[in-house]
Amino acid sequence: LGDETGAKLFDDDDDDDDDEEDAENDNAHNTTTNGGAAAASSQAQQHSHSQRERVARVSEAATVEAIASAAGLRKVGFIFAHPPREKGFVFSGSEAIRAATQQLEAAGGVEKTPFVTVKVTVNAENESQFEAYQVSLQCMAMVAEGALGATDDDLASCAVHPTFTAVVEGKAAQTVDTNFFLCNVPVTQRASTVFKHAAFPKEHRIIPQTRDDLKRRIQGGGNQNLTDVLADFSLVLFLANFPQIFDHDSFLPALAHAITSNTPLDDGYRLILFSFAGIDF
């Protein structure tokens, strides 16, 4: 796990009312959206990868947004990964500020929001460990006012801007431990109603995705119809990386409609898809 990899979460748009009801205030028991389809987009941070790859991944982020929008999904969270840390070190200052910034964007200001930040690491047994958090409304307000910044002196704290005064446990403080801002969110399992499968090889692996992977996935679908086979986010993202063949303005919306409505894909698009995969139509 490296701390340069991020991912976005997307949820079904028709859960708006539930999301608003589930978002609690800034106590230690915030709850948010009850799950939803998770769509991951690997994005480079400022300290990672070459400039060329950074530009490519920014472009891919826009593609992910386009797919999610076409499928009626909206961003409800952010995932980041980090190596194991010492006990009690949950968020760094920069991570807390980033979480607050994304919550502010999702809420359109200092308001309650179902937006969550999920961090992934490995525990002592070398097992994946997922934890979800929100930052408090107070943290959001301080970030919105420019009162908080990262500090190299204590990675688990936020520095307070000299023009602001922070009171921690009754005393003025120049830094604030990020744990004061964090609200735990329960992590639950929920099957996606849109992208039902995750069988297609994942992007950004040592062995790249190929057209042969697409051919094997389509031919190996068994009793599944083509629409069901295509209901795989990594597969759709792979197709979207060839915009000269699978146009984002026509093919992606048509594919998203077929997936979300569980209806057959138009024969013209099927012909293009099968030709691309090397399958006789």
Backbone as CSV, one residue per row, in Angstrom:
resi,resn,N_x,N_y,N_z,CA_x,CA_y,CA_z,C_x,C_y,C_z
1,LEU,0.840,-1.193,0.000,0.000,0.000,0.000,0.875,1.243,0.000
2,GLY,0.615,2.167,-0.884,1.374,3.405,-0.916,0.456,4.590,-0.707
3,ASP,0.972,5.647,-0.117,0.105,6.778,0.185,-0.094,7.688,-1.019
4,GLU,0.321,7.223,-2.214,0.100,8.044,-3.388,-1.120,7.604,-4.182
5,THR,-1.871,6.649,-3.659,-3.002,6.144,-4.417,-4.306,6.564,-3.773
6,GLY,-5.192,7.105,-4.572,-6.494,7.537,-4.070,-7.608,6.930,-4.884
7,ALA,-8.805,6.987,-4.373,-9.947,6.468,-5.097,-11.177,7.256,-4.715
8,LYS,-12.127,7.313,-5.644,-13.372,7.997,-5.344,-14.480,6.980,-5.148
9,LEU,-15.414,7.314,-4.278,-16.596,6.496,-4.091,-17.767,7.162,-4.784
10,PHE,-18.608,6.346,-5.403,-19.797,6.890,-6.018,-21.004,6.150,-5.485
11,ASP,-22.116,6.869,-5.376,-23.333,6.284,-4.844,-24.474,6.573,-5.797
12,ASP,-25.523,5.743,-5.724,-26.684,5.932,-6.576,-27.367,7.251,-6.265
13,ASP,-27.730,7.996,-7.296,-28.368,9.299,-7.104,-29.710,9.194,-6.410
14,ASP,-30.392,8.059,-6.561,-31.725,7.988,-5.987,-31.711,7.737,-4.488
15,ASP,-30.535,7.803,-3.843,-30.459,7.665,-2.397,-30.335,9.013,-1.712
16,ASP,-30.643,10.109,-2.405,-30.440,11.451,-1.858,-31.105,11.637,-0.516
17,ASP,-32.384,11.243,-0.419,-33.117,11.489,0.818,-32.523,10.710,1.973
18,ASP,-32.171,9.445,1.709,-31.582,8.633,2.765,-30.260,9.203,3.224
19,ASP,-29.458,9.722,2.260,-28.157,10.278,2.617,-28.304,11.449,3.569
20,GLU,-29.275,12.331,3.275,-29.440,13.511,4.102,-29.916,13.137,5.501
21,GLU,-30.773,12.093,5.573,-31.255,11.679,6.877,-30.164,10.980,7.669
22,ASP,-29.275,10.259,6.976,-28.251,9.490,7.668,-27.110,10.344,8.173
23,ALA,-26.878,11.521,7.589,-25.747,12.342,7.997,-26.043,13.001,9.338
24,GLU,-25.290,12.647,10.368,-25.499,13.177,11.710,-24.659,14.427,11.909
25,ASN,-24.762,15.049,13.095,-23.962,16.227,13.364,-22.548,15.829,13.751
26,ASP,-21.744,16.822,14.179,-20.316,16.577,14.338,-19.972,15.998,15.708
27,ASN,-20.658,14.900,16.071,-20.238,14.170,17.263,-19.420,12.966,16.837
28,ALA,-19.118,12.086,17.762,-18.235,10.957,17.458,-18.971,9.776,16.851
29,HIS,-20.237,9.960,16.503,-21.002,8.832,15.984,-21.677,9.172,14.671
30,ASN,-21.006,9.975,13.846,-21.595,10.319,12.557,-21.831,9.069,11.728
31,THR,-22.963,9.028,11.062,-23.226,7.982,10.086,-23.547,8.654,8.779
32,THR,-23.324,7.923,7.676,-23.559,8.539,6.374,-24.309,7.577,5.484
33,THR,-24.134,7.753,4.199,-24.804,6.929,3.213,-24.632,5.445,3.494
34,ASN,-25.668,4.663,3.152,-25.661,3.247,3.475,-24.877,2.424,2.471
35,GLY,-23.971,2.992,1.759,-23.115,2.218,0.861,-23.230,2.733,-0.555
36,GLY,-23.349,1.810,-1.523,-23.495,2.230,-2.908,-22.388,1.673,-3.763
37,ALA,-22.508,1.895,-5.044,-21.505,1.403,-5.964,-20.218,2.188,-5.785
38,ALA,-19.140,1.489,-5.586,-17.851,2.154,-5.398,-17.059,2.099,-6.686
39,ALA,-16.673,3.269,-7.142,-15.904,3.347,-8.373,-14.558,3.961,-8.071
40,ALA,-13.480,3.257,-8.377,-12.154,3.716,-7.990,-11.415,4.331,-9.158
41,SER,-10.810,5.467,-8.912,-9.974,6.132,-9.908,-8.632,6.435,-9.283
42,SER,-7.590,5.753,-9.738,-6.274,5.974,-9.169,-5.732,7.309,-9.630
43,GLN,-5.360,8.166,-8.676,-4.892,9.504,-9.013,-3.592,9.808,-8.293
44,ALA,-2.655,10.370,-9.027,-1.354,10.671,-8.440,-1.422,11.893,-7.550
45,GLN,-0.660,11.871,-6.452,-0.518,13.027,-5.591,0.650,13.871,-6.108
46,GLN,0.897,15.002,-5.479,1.925,15.910,-5.954,3.321,15.316,-5.889
47,HIS,3.534,14.350,-4.988,4.885,13.847,-4.796,5.142,12.547,-5.531
48,SER,4.227,12.120,-6.408,4.394,10.797,-6.994,4.320,10.826,-8.510
49,HIS,5.052,9.902,-9.141,4.985,9.645,-10.566,5.543,10.805,-11.408
50,SER,5.725,10.504,-12.665,6.246,11.507,-13.582,5.151,12.494,-13.968
51,GLN,5.574,13.620,-14.529,4.595,14.627,-14.948,3.680,14.060,-16.018
52,ARG,4.224,13.261,-16.918,3.405,12.705,-17.996,2.319,11.806,-17.426
53,GLU,2.676,10.931,-16.478,1.678,10.049,-15.891,0.675,10.841,-15.063
54,ARG,1.142,11.903,-14.409,0.243,12.732,-13.610,-0.831,13.350,-14.504
55,VAL,-0.423,13.863,-15.676,-1.376,14.453,-16.610,-2.354,13.391,-17.098
56,ALA,-1.844,12.190,-17.394,-2.693,11.112,-17.879,-3.744,10.735,-16.841
57,ARG,-3.348,10.724,-15.568,-4.291,10.313,-14.541,-5.309,11.397,-14.236
58,VAL,-4.937,12.643,-14.402,-5.919,13.715,-14.267,-6.972,13.566,-15.357
59,SER,-6.534,13.222,-16.575,-7.462,12.993,-17.673,-8.370,11.821,-17.353
60,GLU,-7.820,10.772,-16.766,-8.625,9.606,-16.415,-9.659,9.945,-15.354
61,ALA,-9.311,10.839,-14.445,-10.262,11.254,-13.416,-11.503,11.863,-14.061
62,ALA,-11.310,12.641,-15.111,-12.444,13.220,-15.822,-13.280,12.126,-16.480
63,THR,-12.614,11.078,-16.973,-13.329,9.958,-17.584,-14.169,9.238,-16.547
64,VAL,-13.608,9.039,-15.365,-14.335,8.395,-14.273,-15.582,9.206,-13.924
65,GLU,-15.427,10.530,-13.849,-16.558,11.399,-13.550,-17.631,11.257,-14.629
66,ALA,-17.204,11.156,-15.888,-18.154,11.042,-16.989,-18.933,9.732,-16.911
67,ILE,-18.240,8.626,-16.598,-18.903,7.329,-16.466,-19.895,7.360,-15.316
68,ALA,-19.454,7.881,-14.178,-20.322,7.937,-13.005,-21.571,8.760,-13.284
69,SER,-21.384,9.905,-13.922,-22.515,10.776,-14.230,-23.494,10.088,-15.175
70,ALA,-22.967,9.413,-16.196,-23.825,8.722,-17.156,-24.619,7.607,-16.502
71,ALA,-24.037,7.007,-15.452,-24.701,5.904,-14.748,-25.589,6.391,-13.613
72,GLY,-25.724,7.718,-13.468,-26.584,8.257,-12.426,-25.980,8.180,-11.047
73,LEU,-24.647,8.206,-10.960,-23.960,8.141,-9.681,-23.371,9.500,-9.338
74,ARG,-23.110,9.724,-8.074,-22.463,10.953,-7.642,-21.403,10.619,-6.606
75,LYS,-20.424,11.468,-6.487,-19.327,11.214,-5.562,-19.785,11.393,-4.125
76,VAL,-19.556,10.372,-3.305,-19.933,10.461,-1.891,-18.758,10.171,-0.965
77,GLY,-17.557,10.034,-1.524,-16.439,9.757,-0.637,-15.113,9.704,-1.364
78,PHE,-14.069,9.560,-0.576,-12.700,9.503,-1.087,-11.939,8.449,-0.302
79,ILE,-11.126,7.670,-0.986,-10.327,6.621,-0.354,-8.853,6.946,-0.520
80,PHE,-8.079,6.789,0.544,-6.626,6.875,0.401,-5.997,5.723,1.169
81,ALA,-4.791,5.352,0.785,-4.081,4.236,1.415,-2.773,4.727,1.999
82,HIS,-2.327,4.075,3.060,-1.050,4.443,3.680,-0.420,3.216,4.334
83,PRO,0.897,3.217,4.526,1.564,2.127,5.234,1.132,2.123,6.699
84,PRO,1.413,1.034,7.442,1.066,0.994,8.860,1.675,2.163,9.626
85,ARG,0.919,2.672,10.613,1.361,3.802,11.421,1.356,3.421,12.901
86,GLU,1.985,4.286,13.686,1.979,4.043,15.126,0.578,4.213,15.681
87,LYS,0.314,3.567,16.790,-1.012,3.598,17.399,-1.410,5.037,17.739
88,GLY,-2.639,5.399,17.413,-3.135,6.731,17.702,-2.963,7.726,16.573
89,PHE,-2.123,7.395,15.583,-1.909,8.269,14.427,-2.913,7.853,13.354
90,VAL,-4.021,8.580,13.279,-5.112,8.212,12.376,-5.025,8.997,11.073
91,PHE,-5.116,10.324,11.164,-5.000,11.198,10.002,-3.829,12.142,10.195
92,SER,-3.107,12.404,9.130,-2.121,13.484,9.172,-2.858,14.807,9.034
93,GLY,-2.154,15.896,9.288,-2.777,17.201,9.136,-3.257,17.446,7.725
94,SER,-2.435,17.098,6.749,-2.815,17.319,5.353,-4.003,16.454,4.955
95,GLU,-4.088,15.237,5.504,-5.224,14.354,5.189,-6.515,14.896,5.784
96,ALA,-6.446,15.421,7.007,-7.636,16.006,7.627,-8.116,17.227,6.843
97,ILE,-7.166,18.046,6.390,-7.522,19.240,5.615,-8.123,18.843,4.275
98,ARG,-7.567,17.816,3.669,-8.113,17.353,2.393,-9.526,16.815,2.577
99,ALA,-9.754,16.056,3.660,-11.099,15.539,3.940,-12.080,16.692,4.129
100,ALA,-11.654,17.714,4.880,-12.519,18.871,5.109,-12.817,19.597,3.804
101,THR,-11.806,19.745,2.958,-11.987,20.432,1.682,-12.998,19.705,0.803
102,GLN,-12.891,18.377,0.761,-13.820,17.606,-0.064,-15.231,17.632,0.515
103,GLN,-15.351,17.622,1.845,-16.672,17.750,2.451,-17.286,19.116,2.145
104,LEU,-16.463,20.145,2.176,-16.941,21.485,1.847,-17.448,21.552,0.408
105,GLU,-16.713,20.925,-0.503,-17.125,20.916,-1.903,-18.423,20.143,-2.080
106,ALA,-18.542,18.996,-1.388,-19.742,18.167,-1.516,-20.965,18.861,-0.930
107,ALA,-20.763,19.578,0.174,-21.883,20.228,0.864,-22.175,21.622,0.338
108,GLY,-21.229,22.186,-0.416,-21.402,23.553,-0.885,-21.226,24.572,0.222
109,GLY,-20.422,24.222,1.216,-20.194,25.111,2.353,-20.109,24.325,3.639
110,VAL,-20.152,25.024,4.762,-20.062,24.358,6.065,-21.446,23.837,6.434
111,GLU,-21.778,22.691,5.886,-23.076,22.061,6.115,-22.882,20.563,6.304
112,LYS,-23.890,19.899,6.864,-23.854,18.453,6.999,-23.822,17.817,5.612
113,THR,-23.118,16.727,5.497,-22.980,16.052,4.214,-22.729,14.563,4.443
114,PRO,-23.183,13.707,3.547,-22.880,12.272,3.662,-21.489,11.911,3.173
115,PHE,-20.715,12.880,2.697,-19.388,12.615,2.144,-18.459,12.050,3.223
116,VAL,-17.782,10.947,2.909,-16.888,10.291,3.864,-15.493,10.132,3.274
117,THR,-14.526,9.967,4.147,-13.152,9.659,3.745,-12.804,8.298,4.336
118,VAL,-12.383,7.379,3.474,-12.027,6.023,3.902,-10.529,5.848,3.771
119,LYS,-9.898,5.364,4.833,-8.465,5.087,4.753,-8.243,3.589,4.828
120,VAL,-7.269,3.133,4.051,-6.969,1.713,3.942,-5.520,1.480,4.312
121,THR,-5.282,0.471,5.138,-3.915,0.104,5.496,-3.886,-1.398,5.783
122,VAL,-2.814,-1.891,6.346,-2.738,-3.293,6.762,-2.513,-3.339,8.262
123,ASN,-3.106,-4.340,8.919,-2.935,-4.468,10.364,-1.752,-5.379,10.693
124,ALA,-1.608,-5.725,11.963,-0.466,-6.532,12.409,-0.479,-7.929,11.797
125,GLU,-1.678,-8.392,11.392,-1.790,-9.718,10.762,-1.646,-9.645,9.248
126,ASN,-1.256,-8.467,8.749,-1.070,-8.236,7.320,-2.380,-8.363,6.543
127,GLU,-3.484,-8.018,7.204,-4.794,-8.029,6.572,-5.220,-6.599,6.250
128,SER,-5.960,-6.445,5.171,-6.452,-5.115,4.806,-7.394,-4.589,5.882
129,GLN,-7.266,-3.320,6.175,-8.080,-2.691,7.217,-8.684,-1.403,6.666
130,PHE,-9.987,-1.324,6.681,-10.713,-0.164,6.171,-11.348,0.588,7.333
131,GLU,-11.183,1.893,7.366,-11.814,2.726,8.381,-12.370,3.974,7.709
132,ALA,-13.608,4.337,8.060,-14.265,5.487,7.444,-14.449,6.599,8.469
133,TYR,-14.272,7.835,8.006,-14.369,8.999,8.892,-15.011,10.169,8.161
134,GLN,-15.545,11.086,8.960,-15.831,12.435,8.528,-15.060,13.361,9.455
135,VAL,-14.805,14.571,8.993,-14.280,15.586,9.901,-15.463,16.428,10.366
136,SER,-15.334,17.042,11.510,-16.432,17.786,12.120,-16.742,19.075,11.355
137,LEU,-17.913,19.616,11.641,-18.289,20.902,11.064,-17.307,21.991,11.491
138,GLN,-16.788,21.876,12.715,-15.810,22.850,13.204,-14.551,22.823,12.347
139,CYS,-14.089,21.619,12.016,-12.918,21.482,11.154,-13.197,22.062,9.778
140,MET,-14.375,21.790,9.239,-14.749,22.328,7.934,-14.714,23.863,7.961
141,ALA,-15.264,24.431,9.038,-15.306,25.893,9.151,-13.901,26.478,9.246
142,MET,-13.022,25.823,10.006,-11.658,26.324,10.172,-10.884,26.240,8.862
143,VAL,-11.080,25.157,8.120,-10.415,25.019,6.822,-10.963,26.059,5.840
144,ALA,-12.273,26.275,5.865,-12.880,27.270,4.979,-12.327,28.671,5.247
145,GLU,-11.989,28.954,6.510,-11.458,30.271,6.887,-9.941,30.363,6.719
146,GLY,-9.306,29.235,6.334,-7.854,29.231,6.184,-7.117,29.216,7.507
147,ALA,-7.780,28.698,8.553,-7.172,28.705,9.885,-6.242,27.531,10.126
148,LEU,-6.309,26.489,9.302,-5.509,25.288,9.527,-4.536,25.046,8.390
149,GLY,-3.392,24.455,8.739,-2.392,24.076,7.757,-1.639,22.854,8.252
150,ALA,-0.907,22.206,7.353,-0.104,21.053,7.744,1.179,21.527,8.419
151,THR,1.765,20.662,9.234,3.021,20.988,9.897,3.942,19.773,9.872
152,ASP,5.214,19.994,9.624,6.187,18.906,9.611,6.648,18.534,11.019
153,ASP,6.371,19.404,11.987,6.816,19.137,13.358,6.016,18.025,14.016
154,ASP,4.736,17.909,13.659,3.869,16.866,14.214,2.892,16.469,13.121
155,LEU,3.178,15.361,12.441,2.377,14.972,11.283,0.927,14.686,11.640
156,ALA,0.668,14.312,12.885,-0.695,13.966,13.300,-1.475,15.188,13.783
157,SER,-0.984,16.368,13.528,-1.643,17.600,13.967,-1.780,18.583,12.817
158,CYS,-2.668,19.547,13.013,-2.806,20.669,12.096,-2.231,21.915,12.760
159,ALA,-1.494,22.695,12.029,-0.979,23.961,12.553,-2.073,25.013,12.469
160,VAL,-2.137,25.869,13.462,-3.116,26.957,13.483,-2.450,28.214,12.939
161,HIS,-3.103,28.863,11.997,-2.546,30.078,11.402,-2.356,31.148,12.479
162,PRO,-1.256,31.905,12.413,-0.964,32.893,13.461,-2.074,33.922,13.683
163,THR,-2.893,34.174,12.673,-3.955,35.176,12.823,-5.202,34.608,13.503
164,PHE,-5.172,33.303,13.826,-6.301,32.675,14.508,-5.851,32.144,15.868
165,THR,-6.797,31.975,16.759,-6.515,31.402,18.075,-7.361,30.150,18.259
166,ALA,-6.702,29.040,18.559,-7.403,27.792,18.832,-7.281,27.474,20.315
167,VAL,-8.392,27.073,20.918,-8.395,26.704,22.333,-8.638,25.209,22.427
168,VAL,-7.655,24.483,22.959,-7.745,23.031,23.102,-7.702,22.698,24.589
169,GLU,-8.776,22.078,25.073,-8.885,21.704,26.482,-8.608,22.908,27.393
170,GLY,-9.183,24.048,27.001,-9.099,25.235,27.835,-7.837,26.057,27.692
171,LYS,-6.948,25.678,26.785,-5.689,26.402,26.613,-5.473,26.763,25.144
172,ALA,-4.852,27.928,24.938,-4.506,28.323,23.575,-3.454,27.359,23.028
173,ALA,-3.606,26.986,21.768,-2.688,26.011,21.170,-2.303,26.445,19.768
174,GLN,-1.065,26.177,19.405,-0.583,26.491,18.063,-0.830,25.351,17.095
175,THR,-1.102,24.166,17.628,-1.439,23.009,16.804,-2.640,22.295,17.425
176,VAL,-3.358,21.558,16.587,-4.505,20.782,17.054,-4.360,19.360,16.539
177,ASP,-4.430,18.396,17.457,-4.373,16.989,17.073,-5.557,16.675,16.163
178,THR,-5.304,16.009,15.056,-6.381,15.719,14.104,-7.476,14.852,14.706
179,ASN,-7.161,14.085,15.749,-8.179,13.233,16.372,-9.334,14.053,16.942
180,PHE,-9.079,15.336,17.281,-10.150,16.186,17.785,-11.192,16.466,16.704
181,PHE,-10.802,16.333,15.439,-11.691,16.668,14.331,-12.421,15.460,13.743
182,LEU,-12.004,14.241,14.092,-12.495,13.051,13.401,-13.762,12.485,14.026
183,CYS,-14.673,12.058,13.167,-15.916,11.409,13.578,-15.975,10.046,12.897
184,ASN,-16.067,8.994,13.667,-16.099,7.647,13.106,-17.380,7.403,12.314
185,VAL,-17.250,6.648,11.242,-18.389,6.274,10.404,-18.349,4.757,10.227
186,PRO,-19.450,4.055,10.460,-19.435,2.597,10.292,-19.267,2.198,8.833
187,VAL,-18.530,1.122,8.597,-18.342,0.581,7.250,-19.233,-0.642,7.116
188,THR,-20.135,-0.624,6.146,-21.043,-1.751,5.928,-20.915,-2.241,4.494
189,GLN,-21.390,-3.457,4.259,-21.351,-4.054,2.929,-22.678,-3.825,2.227
190,ARG,-22.608,-3.561,0.934,-23.818,-3.395,0.141,-23.495,-3.697,-1.313
191,ALA,-24.304,-4.534,-1.928,-24.072,-4.877,-3.328,-24.549,-3.739,-4.217
192,SER,-23.749,-3.395,-5.194,-24.107,-2.321,-6.115,-25.273,-2.758,-6.992
193,THR,-26.181,-1.842,-7.246,-27.291,-2.122,-8.148,-26.975,-1.687,-9.578
194,VAL,-25.803,-1.080,-9.769,-25.424,-0.602,-11.097,-24.288,-1.459,-11.661
195,PHE,-23.106,-1.335,-11.083,-21.961,-2.134,-11.525,-21.892,-3.379,-10.648
196,LYS,-22.492,-4.456,-11.148,-22.734,-5.650,-10.338,-21.534,-6.575,-10.262
197,HIS,-20.551,-6.378,-11.123,-19.432,-7.319,-11.200,-18.094,-6.599,-11.069
198,ALA,-17.085,-7.353,-10.680,-15.724,-6.831,-10.594,-14.758,-7.899,-11.099
199,ALA,-15.141,-8.542,-12.215,-14.361,-9.656,-12.751,-13.294,-9.204,-13.742
200,PHE,-13.454,-8.027,-14.325,-12.490,-7.563,-15.318,-11.202,-7.135,-14.618
201,PRO,-10.026,-7.427,-15.224,-8.754,-7.032,-14.591,-8.740,-5.553,-14.239
202,LYS,-8.110,-5.238,-13.113,-8.088,-3.855,-12.639,-7.038,-3.030,-13.396
203,GLU,-7.309,-1.737,-13.480,-6.385,-0.823,-14.128,-5.175,-0.560,-13.229
204,HIS,-4.102,-0.085,-13.820,-2.883,0.302,-13.096,-2.249,-0.874,-12.346
205,ARG,-2.184,-2.011,-12.995,-1.480,-3.157,-12.444,-0.236,-3.425,-13.290
206,ILE,0.649,-4.286,-12.792,1.883,-4.596,-13.521,1.558,-5.180,-14.893
207,ILE,0.563,-6.074,-14.934,0.126,-6.639,-16.204,-1.027,-5.784,-16.724
208,PRO,-0.856,-5.080,-17.834,-1.889,-4.149,-18.313,-3.115,-4.869,-18.859
209,GLN,-4.221,-4.157,-18.900,-5.445,-4.668,-19.505,-5.275,-4.723,-21.022
210,THR,-5.898,-5.725,-21.654,-5.794,-5.876,-23.104,-7.166,-6.194,-23.704
211,ARG,-7.217,-6.160,-25.013,-8.449,-6.540,-25.708,-8.757,-8.015,-25.493
212,ASP,-7.723,-8.827,-25.307,-7.955,-10.241,-25.040,-8.708,-10.429,-23.723
213,ASP,-8.442,-9.559,-22.736,-9.192,-9.618,-21.476,-10.672,-9.363,-21.742
214,LEU,-10.952,-8.394,-22.606,-12.336,-8.081,-22.957,-12.982,-9.265,-23.666
215,LYS,-12.246,-9.877,-24.580,-12.768,-11.029,-25.318,-13.080,-12.178,-24.364
216,ARG,-12.154,-12.465,-23.440,-12.381,-13.556,-22.489,-13.573,-13.258,-21.585
217,ARG,-13.711,-12.003,-21.189,-14.814,-11.654,-20.279,-16.152,-11.808,-20.979
218,ILE,-16.230,-11.365,-22.235,-17.496,-11.472,-22.966,-17.827,-12.924,-23.259
219,GLN,-16.833,-13.692,-23.735,-17.084,-15.094,-24.078,-17.242,-15.974,-22.851
220,GLY,-16.699,-15.536,-21.720,-16.786,-16.349,-20.500,-17.916,-15.953,-19.584
221,GLY,-18.862,-15.178,-20.115,-19.969,-14.718,-19.286,-20.973,-15.783,-18.927
222,GLY,-20.877,-16.935,-19.553,-21.792,-18.025,-19.241,-23.224,-17.678,-19.584
223,ASN,-24.116,-17.835,-18.598,-25.535,-17.567,-18.821,-25.884,-16.085,-18.713
224,GLN,-24.900,-15.247,-18.399,-25.164,-13.814,-18.294,-25.384,-13.208,-19.676
225,ASN,-26.319,-12.268,-19.747,-26.471,-11.558,-21.011,-25.367,-10.518,-21.124
226,LEU,-25.203,-9.934,-22.304,-24.088,-9.010,-22.548,-24.151,-7.805,-21.621
227,THR,-25.345,-7.300,-21.379,-25.477,-6.134,-20.502,-24.962,-6.438,-19.111
228,ASP,-25.262,-7.614,-18.594,-24.762,-8.010,-17.276,-23.247,-8.107,-17.272
229,VAL,-22.678,-8.666,-18.325,-21.228,-8.798,-18.422,-20.562,-7.423,-18.409
230,LEU,-21.179,-6.462,-19.074,-20.606,-5.121,-19.183,-20.807,-4.292,-17.920
231,ALA,-21.594,-4.768,-16.977,-21.850,-4.022,-15.736,-20.687,-4.186,-14.772
232,ASP,-19.515,-3.769,-15.215,-18.259,-3.889,-14.478,-17.503,-2.576,-14.687
233,PHE,-17.285,-1.823,-13.606,-16.736,-0.484,-13.767,-15.370,-0.498,-14.440
234,SER,-14.506,-1.434,-14.066,-13.172,-1.489,-14.670,-13.249,-1.777,-16.165
235,LEU,-14.224,-2.587,-16.559,-14.406,-2.884,-17.980,-14.866,-1.629,-18.725
236,VAL,-15.827,-0.905,-18.157,-16.324,0.314,-18.805,-15.208,1.356,-18.896
237,LEU,-14.405,1.465,-17.827,-13.296,2.417,-17.844,-12.273,2.034,-18.909
238,PHE,-12.039,0.743,-19.093,-11.124,0.282,-20.136,-11.628,0.716,-21.505
239,LEU,-12.919,0.529,-21.773,-13.484,0.941,-23.057,-13.396,2.456,-23.232
240,ALA,-13.629,3.187,-22.141,-13.616,4.647,-22.221,-12.233,5.197,-22.515
241,ASN,-11.194,4.394,-22.309,-9.837,4.833,-22.610,-9.537,4.803,-24.110
242,PHE,-10.536,4.421,-24.908,-10.407,4.435,-26.370,-11.528,5.310,-26.942
243,PRO,-11.483,6.627,-26.654,-12.580,7.515,-27.065,-12.750,7.626,-28.571
244,GLN,-11.694,7.328,-29.323,-11.812,7.384,-30.776,-12.693,6.253,-31.298
245,ILE,-12.882,5.213,-30.488,-13.739,4.085,-30.861,-15.051,4.130,-30.081
246,PHE,-14.938,4.330,-28.778,-16.113,4.360,-27.908,-16.330,5.809,-27.447
247,ASP,-17.066,6.528,-28.260,-17.250,7.962,-28.055,-17.918,8.262,-26.713
248,HIS,-17.373,9.237,-25.988,-17.897,9.576,-24.672,-19.254,10.275,-24.747
249,ASP,-19.550,10.895,-25.873,-20.805,11.634,-25.993,-21.969,10.769,-26.446
250,SER,-21.674,9.621,-27.023,-22.761,8.762,-27.516,-22.677,7.339,-26.962
251,PHE,-21.495,6.711,-27.089,-21.389,5.322,-26.636,-21.542,5.195,-25.118
252,LEU,-20.823,6.020,-24.347,-20.886,5.900,-22.889,-22.302,6.084,-22.351
253,PRO,-23.041,7.125,-22.772,-24.419,7.241,-22.293,-25.292,6.055,-22.693
254,ALA,-25.085,5.536,-23.926,-25.874,4.390,-24.379,-25.550,3.149,-23.552
255,LEU,-24.262,2.937,-23.278,-23.860,1.793,-22.459,-24.380,1.944,-21.033
256,ALA,-24.263,3.143,-20.471,-24.750,3.375,-19.107,-26.254,3.148,-19.020
257,HIS,-26.994,3.582,-20.041,-28.448,3.365,-20.058,-28.765,1.874,-20.103
258,ALA,-28.029,1.129,-20.937,-28.270,-0.311,-21.028,-28.006,-0.995,-19.690
259,ILE,-26.925,-0.576,-19.009,-26.568,-1.192,-17.727,-27.581,-0.843,-16.646
260,THR,-27.938,0.429,-16.545,-28.833,0.859,-15.463,-30.274,0.401,-15.679
261,SER,-30.676,0.231,-16.942,-32.052,-0.201,-17.234,-32.137,-1.692,-17.538
262,ASN,-30.958,-2.356,-17.560,-30.885,-3.785,-17.865,-31.579,-4.108,-19.189
263,THR,-31.235,-3.325,-20.197,-31.784,-3.530,-21.538,-30.642,-3.820,-22.503
264,PRO,-30.932,-4.451,-23.642,-29.863,-4.782,-24.595,-29.192,-3.542,-25.162
265,LEU,-27.908,-3.683,-25.444,-27.152,-2.616,-26.086,-27.521,-2.591,-27.560
266,ASP,-27.618,-1.407,-28.138,-27.954,-1.259,-29.552,-27.022,-2.099,-30.418
267,ASP,-27.591,-2.699,-31.484,-26.816,-3.602,-32.340,-25.590,-2.929,-32.941
268,GLY,-25.698,-1.648,-33.266,-24.554,-0.944,-33.831,-23.398,-0.870,-32.852
269,TYR,-23.708,-0.593,-31.593,-22.671,-0.553,-30.568,-22.141,-1.942,-30.264
270,ARG,-23.023,-2.945,-30.325,-22.578,-4.336,-30.124,-21.568,-4.734,-31.200
271,LEU,-21.834,-4.328,-32.431,-20.923,-4.639,-33.538,-19.553,-4.003,-33.302
272,ILE,-19.542,-2.744,-32.878,-18.275,-2.054,-32.591,-17.541,-2.752,-31.460
273,LEU,-18.272,-3.101,-30.414,-17.681,-3.754,-29.252,-17.077,-5.113,-29.622
274,PHE,-17.829,-5.927,-30.337,-17.341,-7.264,-30.706,-16.153,-7.167,-31.665
275,SER,-16.203,-6.237,-32.591,-15.081,-6.045,-33.517,-13.833,-5.648,-32.754
276,PHE,-13.977,-4.759,-31.796,-12.840,-4.312,-30.975,-12.245,-5.463,-30.182
277,ALA,-13.103,-6.363,-29.692,-12.652,-7.506,-28.888,-12.173,-8.680,-29.739
278,GLY,-12.369,-8.592,-31.065,-11.956,-9.691,-31.929,-12.911,-10.870,-31.906
279,ILE,-14.204,-10.576,-31.777,-15.234,-11.622,-31.712,-16.143,-11.465,-32.923
280,ASP,-16.480,-12.599,-33.563,-17.410,-12.559,-34.686,-18.782,-12.156,-34.187
281,PHE,-19.403,-11.232,-34.864,-20.726,-10.724,-34.454,-21.832,-11.615,-35.003
